Amino acid sequence: MGPALSKIDREHPPQLAYGTAGFRCDATQLVIAMERVGMLAALRSRDRDGLKIGVMVTASHNPHRDNGVKIVDPTGAMLAQAWESKAEKVACCPESQLLETLASVAEGEAASASVVIGRDTRAHSRALSQRVRAGAEALGARVEDVGVVTTPQLHHCVRAANGFSPVVKGPLYGYADALVDAFEALLKTSPHKTGRPDSTVVVDCAGGVGAFGIHQLRRRLEERGLASVLSLRAANIVREAPLNHQCGAEHVQKQRLPPKNLSRRDLGAPNLRGCSVDGDADRLVYWFHGLSNFEIVDGDKIASLLAVFIARELAAAQPLIGTPSLGVVQTAYANGAAAAFLRERRVEVAFAKTGVKYVHHAAEAFDVGVYFEANGHGTVLVKEALRARLAQLDSEPGTGGRARLAVSRLHAVARLANQSVGDALADLLLVEAVLCLQQKSIAAWGALYDELPSRQLKQRVASRALLEPNATETRLVAPAALQAKIDALAASHKSGRAFVRPSGTEDVVRVYAEAATRRDADALALEVRRAVFDLAGGLGERP
Ligand code: NG1
Ligand code: ZN
């Protein structure tokens, strides 16, 4: 992969930004960045008194040729934002300035440093993760390599290894066992004691690491006799499909198309529900073949299903736990109909800038914060004090009753939902348990509300840095002429809404359009994409 180590120009490393989700670009450009991230992780570990820091080598939903790296803090959270600029300085400085740059970010005094490294299934991920190891070891860190894992698994390993969550025994610090324990606890609260007629879920694994996780879950579900409630069928496993190519959550949600190998005909049985994860299994979207259309049940609808369920259980548990706050956090990519649906049910909706780190942070403001990006990245955060109260009440000998049942359900949700980051495998179990408790079909779930038709496109430009978005990334501050054109185009379609922003994970400008009809949404997206091409230095053929 890429140039030989000896040929790399260490005086001029590629200039990378710690974008929406770490450093990400063509894999051949990443050798130096990986070594430097290893070094930075060692320094961060010293800064945090020797606690373990995680490093995940992945480019998630990007094409296979790309790779990337994200840093995980000791509690399993994403790297503190204050350290992102330090990471950029260390990753991008000439080698001749490396020592002084490292010295300028090194604040910690701890004698030891410790780094946990994970990677996805990309062909170049192993070699790149070895560069991370080399960097961390060069600064004296102890390295644990947990191999091929999903991004949320790596977050879990770091959190558990540092003692921030109880370790269930089993591989990867008990990751799969803990999930299935919590899933079982939630199912136990169901009044319906038999299996489900629609227990099978086909999981499109995007040709990536998700397949291993699904295998681990399936085995445990079978061992515990839960396969009649949930039977997982993995599709597009590693080697069955090229990573993220015409399959996976990004393809399904952005192209609004079925994943490769899973058309209505391929499935062979009617009424099967499917879901797709992305290349590192931190995103999940559901889908099914309706009577005439391919229907997607996206992150907005996952949030709606979970928030309405949780709101009901919080109300039922009120005599025991009072009235904790509940909120849903969305981004500008959320369908307009989702917020209206939630507000009608008196669930508070807040907005954050695109990017998991912003959405996660905004969700922390609530006692129970449900956040999902439309693309399926999300989770349910439960504040530590509430979680402890639920655990205590749930462990007391029960007198039964609705409030007590609600406490058990909420406690199981808090255990199942990943507290660090969106997690496709945890979310899958959470959604399945709720569908099962509510005896809801995917068609009924999909019909919770009617979405406004939307379309997403991307356009390459000479320099996406020339596009300057406002704080919420819903409008452009510059170029002003492009924003004026977008406003005019949106106003020319009924219920038209459109915005563009430079991607933080791919070298493209993203276009989003929503309107009253499918035709209008498609037309508006195309018109806006043309405007980006004309007014922001489009590359390639004019759309
Ligand atoms: P960019 O490439 O900055 O749009 C994408 C997603 C984000 C987030 C990050 C990764 C869309 C439109 N954007 O970011 O929501 O998931 O990847 O964390 O889906
Ligand atoms: Zn991902």
mmCIF file of N, CA and C in Angstrom, residues 201-204 214 249-250 253 274-278 281-287 297-300 302 372-378 422-432 445:
data_model
loop_
_atom_site.group_PDB
_atom_site.id
_atom_site.type_symbol
_atom_site.label_atom_id
_atom_site.label_comp_id
_atom_site.label_asym_id
_atom_site.label_seq_id
_atom_site.Cartn_x
_atom_site.Cartn_y
_atom_site.Cartn_z
ATOM 1 N N VAL A 201 -34.350 -11.070 10.908
ATOM 2 C CA VAL A 201 -33.858 -9.787 10.405
ATOM 3 C C VAL A 201 -32.629 -10.065 9.545
ATOM 4 N N VAL A 202 -32.655 -9.561 8.314
ATOM 5 C CA VAL A 202 -31.495 -9.694 7.441
ATOM 6 C C VAL A 202 -30.597 -8.483 7.687
ATOM 7 N N VAL A 203 -29.344 -8.727 8.009
ATOM 8 C CA VAL A 203 -28.444 -7.607 8.312
ATOM 9 C C VAL A 203 -27.405 -7.461 7.194
ATOM 10 N N ASP A 204 -27.502 -6.371 6.468
ATOM 11 C CA ASP A 204 -26.527 -6.048 5.415
ATOM 12 C C ASP A 204 -25.295 -5.472 6.109
ATOM 13 N N ILE A 214 -22.292 -9.432 14.305
ATOM 14 C CA ILE A 214 -23.587 -10.113 14.149
ATOM 15 C C ILE A 214 -23.429 -11.598 14.483
ATOM 16 N N ALA A 249 -25.152 1.044 5.220
ATOM 17 C CA ALA A 249 -26.080 2.090 5.641
ATOM 18 C C ALA A 249 -25.952 3.371 4.812
ATOM 19 N N GLU A 250 -24.727 3.754 4.466
ATOM 20 C CA GLU A 250 -24.524 5.005 3.715
ATOM 21 C C GLU A 250 -25.177 4.904 2.334
ATOM 22 N N GLN A 253 -29.105 4.799 2.741
ATOM 23 C CA GLN A 253 -29.727 6.041 3.192
ATOM 24 C C GLN A 253 -29.512 7.189 2.204
ATOM 25 N N GLY A 274 -35.148 -5.795 6.884
ATOM 26 C CA GLY A 274 -33.699 -5.775 6.788
ATOM 27 C C GLY A 274 -33.147 -4.541 7.457
ATOM 28 N N CYS A 275 -31.861 -4.578 7.686
ATOM 29 C CA CYS A 275 -31.199 -3.365 8.149
ATOM 30 C C CYS A 275 -29.787 -3.359 7.582
ATOM 31 N N SER A 276 -29.193 -2.209 7.550
ATOM 32 C CA SER A 276 -27.840 -2.060 7.017
ATOM 33 C C SER A 276 -26.983 -1.324 8.022
ATOM 34 N N VAL A 277 -25.764 -1.806 8.219
ATOM 35 C CA VAL A 277 -24.804 -1.096 9.054
ATOM 36 C C VAL A 277 -23.756 -0.486 8.121
ATOM 37 N N ASP A 278 -22.882 0.349 8.640
ATOM 38 C CA ASP A 278 -21.828 0.900 7.775
ATOM 39 C C ASP A 278 -20.503 0.174 8.021
ATOM 40 N N ALA A 281 -19.652 -0.223 11.552
ATOM 41 C CA ALA A 281 -20.815 -0.642 12.359
ATOM 42 C C ALA A 281 -21.157 0.312 13.501
ATOM 43 N N ASP A 282 -21.065 1.618 13.228
ATOM 44 C CA ASP A 282 -21.620 2.544 14.214
ATOM 45 C C ASP A 282 -22.904 3.190 13.706
ATOM 46 N N ARG A 283 -23.351 2.811 12.519
ATOM 47 C CA ARG A 283 -24.616 3.336 12.002
ATOM 48 C C ARG A 283 -25.556 2.190 11.654
ATOM 49 N N LEU A 284 -26.843 2.469 11.746
ATOM 50 C CA LEU A 284 -27.861 1.456 11.449
ATOM 51 C C LEU A 284 -29.075 2.118 10.816
ATOM 52 N N VAL A 285 -29.508 1.617 9.663
ATOM 53 C CA VAL A 285 -30.817 2.013 9.125
ATOM 54 C C VAL A 285 -31.579 0.749 8.762
ATOM 55 N N TYR A 286 -32.893 0.792 8.900
ATOM 56 C CA TYR A 286 -33.739 -0.357 8.556
ATOM 57 C C TYR A 286 -34.359 -0.139 7.180
ATOM 58 N N TRP A 287 -34.838 -1.181 6.586
ATOM 59 C CA TRP A 287 -35.529 -1.071 5.305
ATOM 60 C C TRP A 287 -36.409 -2.310 5.094
ATOM 61 N N VAL A 297 -36.383 2.969 6.787
ATOM 62 C CA VAL A 297 -36.736 3.459 8.124
ATOM 63 C C VAL A 297 -35.407 3.951 8.717
ATOM 64 N N ASP A 298 -35.229 5.273 8.674
ATOM 65 C CA ASP A 298 -33.895 5.833 8.927
ATOM 66 C C ASP A 298 -33.674 6.218 10.390
ATOM 67 N N GLY A 299 -32.579 6.906 10.646
ATOM 68 C CA GLY A 299 -32.240 7.306 12.012
ATOM 69 C C GLY A 299 -33.317 8.171 12.657
ATOM 70 N N ASP A 300 -33.991 9.010 11.865
ATOM 71 C CA ASP A 300 -35.060 9.847 12.440
ATOM 72 C C ASP A 300 -36.163 8.956 13.007
ATOM 73 N N ILE A 302 -35.814 5.769 13.919
ATOM 74 C CA ILE A 302 -35.303 5.015 15.082
ATOM 75 C C ILE A 302 -35.456 5.904 16.321
ATOM 76 N N PHE A 372 -30.068 10.717 17.182
ATOM 77 C CA PHE A 372 -29.789 9.937 15.980
ATOM 78 C C PHE A 372 -29.644 10.884 14.814
ATOM 79 N N GLU A 373 -28.597 10.716 14.030
ATOM 80 C CA GLU A 373 -28.535 11.420 12.765
ATOM 81 C C GLU A 373 -29.411 10.629 11.784
ATOM 82 N N ALA A 374 -29.927 11.314 10.771
ATOM 83 C CA ALA A 374 -30.783 10.618 9.804
ATOM 84 C C ALA A 374 -30.046 9.405 9.219
ATOM 85 N N ASN A 375 -28.718 9.492 9.142
ATOM 86 C CA ASN A 375 -27.942 8.397 8.553
ATOM 87 C C ASN A 375 -27.834 7.181 9.476
ATOM 88 N N GLY A 376 -28.442 7.248 10.658
ATOM 89 C CA GLY A 376 -28.498 6.058 11.515
ATOM 90 C C GLY A 376 -27.452 6.003 12.605
ATOM 91 N N HIS A 377 -26.675 7.083 12.767
ATOM 92 C CA HIS A 377 -25.700 7.090 13.858
ATOM 93 C C HIS A 377 -26.376 7.675 15.089
ATOM 94 N N GLY A 378 -26.454 6.892 16.148
ATOM 95 C CA GLY A 378 -27.058 7.444 17.353
ATOM 96 C C GLY A 378 -27.140 6.465 18.486
ATOM 97 N N GLY A 422 -22.640 6.113 18.917
ATOM 98 C CA GLY A 422 -23.639 5.323 18.205
ATOM 99 C C GLY A 422 -23.109 3.925 17.949
ATOM 100 N N ASP A 423 -24.000 2.933 18.046
ATOM 101 C CA ASP A 423 -23.543 1.550 17.973
ATOM 102 C C ASP A 423 -24.608 0.721 17.250
ATOM 103 N N ALA A 424 -24.306 0.312 16.015
ATOM 104 C CA ALA A 424 -25.307 -0.384 15.205
ATOM 105 C C ALA A 424 -25.803 -1.662 15.876
ATOM 106 N N LEU A 425 -24.902 -2.413 16.526
ATOM 107 C CA LEU A 425 -25.316 -3.700 17.101
ATOM 108 C C LEU A 425 -26.212 -3.472 18.323
ATOM 109 N N ALA A 426 -25.837 -2.529 19.182
ATOM 110 C CA ALA A 426 -26.663 -2.215 20.356
ATOM 111 C C ALA A 426 -28.008 -1.649 19.910
ATOM 112 N N ASP A 427 -27.976 -0.762 18.912
ATOM 113 C CA ASP A 427 -29.218 -0.149 18.447
ATOM 114 C C ASP A 427 -30.146 -1.190 17.827
ATOM 115 N N LEU A 428 -29.554 -2.141 17.126
ATOM 116 C CA LEU A 428 -30.348 -3.216 16.523
ATOM 117 C C LEU A 428 -31.117 -3.974 17.614
ATOM 118 N N LEU A 429 -30.440 -4.341 18.688
ATOM 119 C CA LEU A 429 -31.103 -5.074 19.771
ATOM 120 C C LEU A 429 -32.152 -4.203 20.466
ATOM 121 N N LEU A 430 -31.834 -2.928 20.607
ATOM 122 C CA LEU A 430 -32.766 -2.009 21.261
ATOM 123 C C LEU A 430 -34.049 -1.869 20.431
ATOM 124 N N VAL A 431 -33.888 -1.646 19.152
ATOM 125 C CA VAL A 431 -35.048 -1.506 18.261
ATOM 126 C C VAL A 431 -35.857 -2.803 18.258
ATOM 127 N N GLU A 432 -35.175 -3.934 18.152
ATOM 128 C CA GLU A 432 -35.895 -5.214 18.082
ATOM 129 C C GLU A 432 -36.670 -5.466 19.370
ATOM 130 N N TRP A 445 -44.133 0.632 11.942
ATOM 131 C CA TRP A 445 -43.100 1.563 12.422
ATOM 132 C C TRP A 445 -42.800 2.611 11.336
#
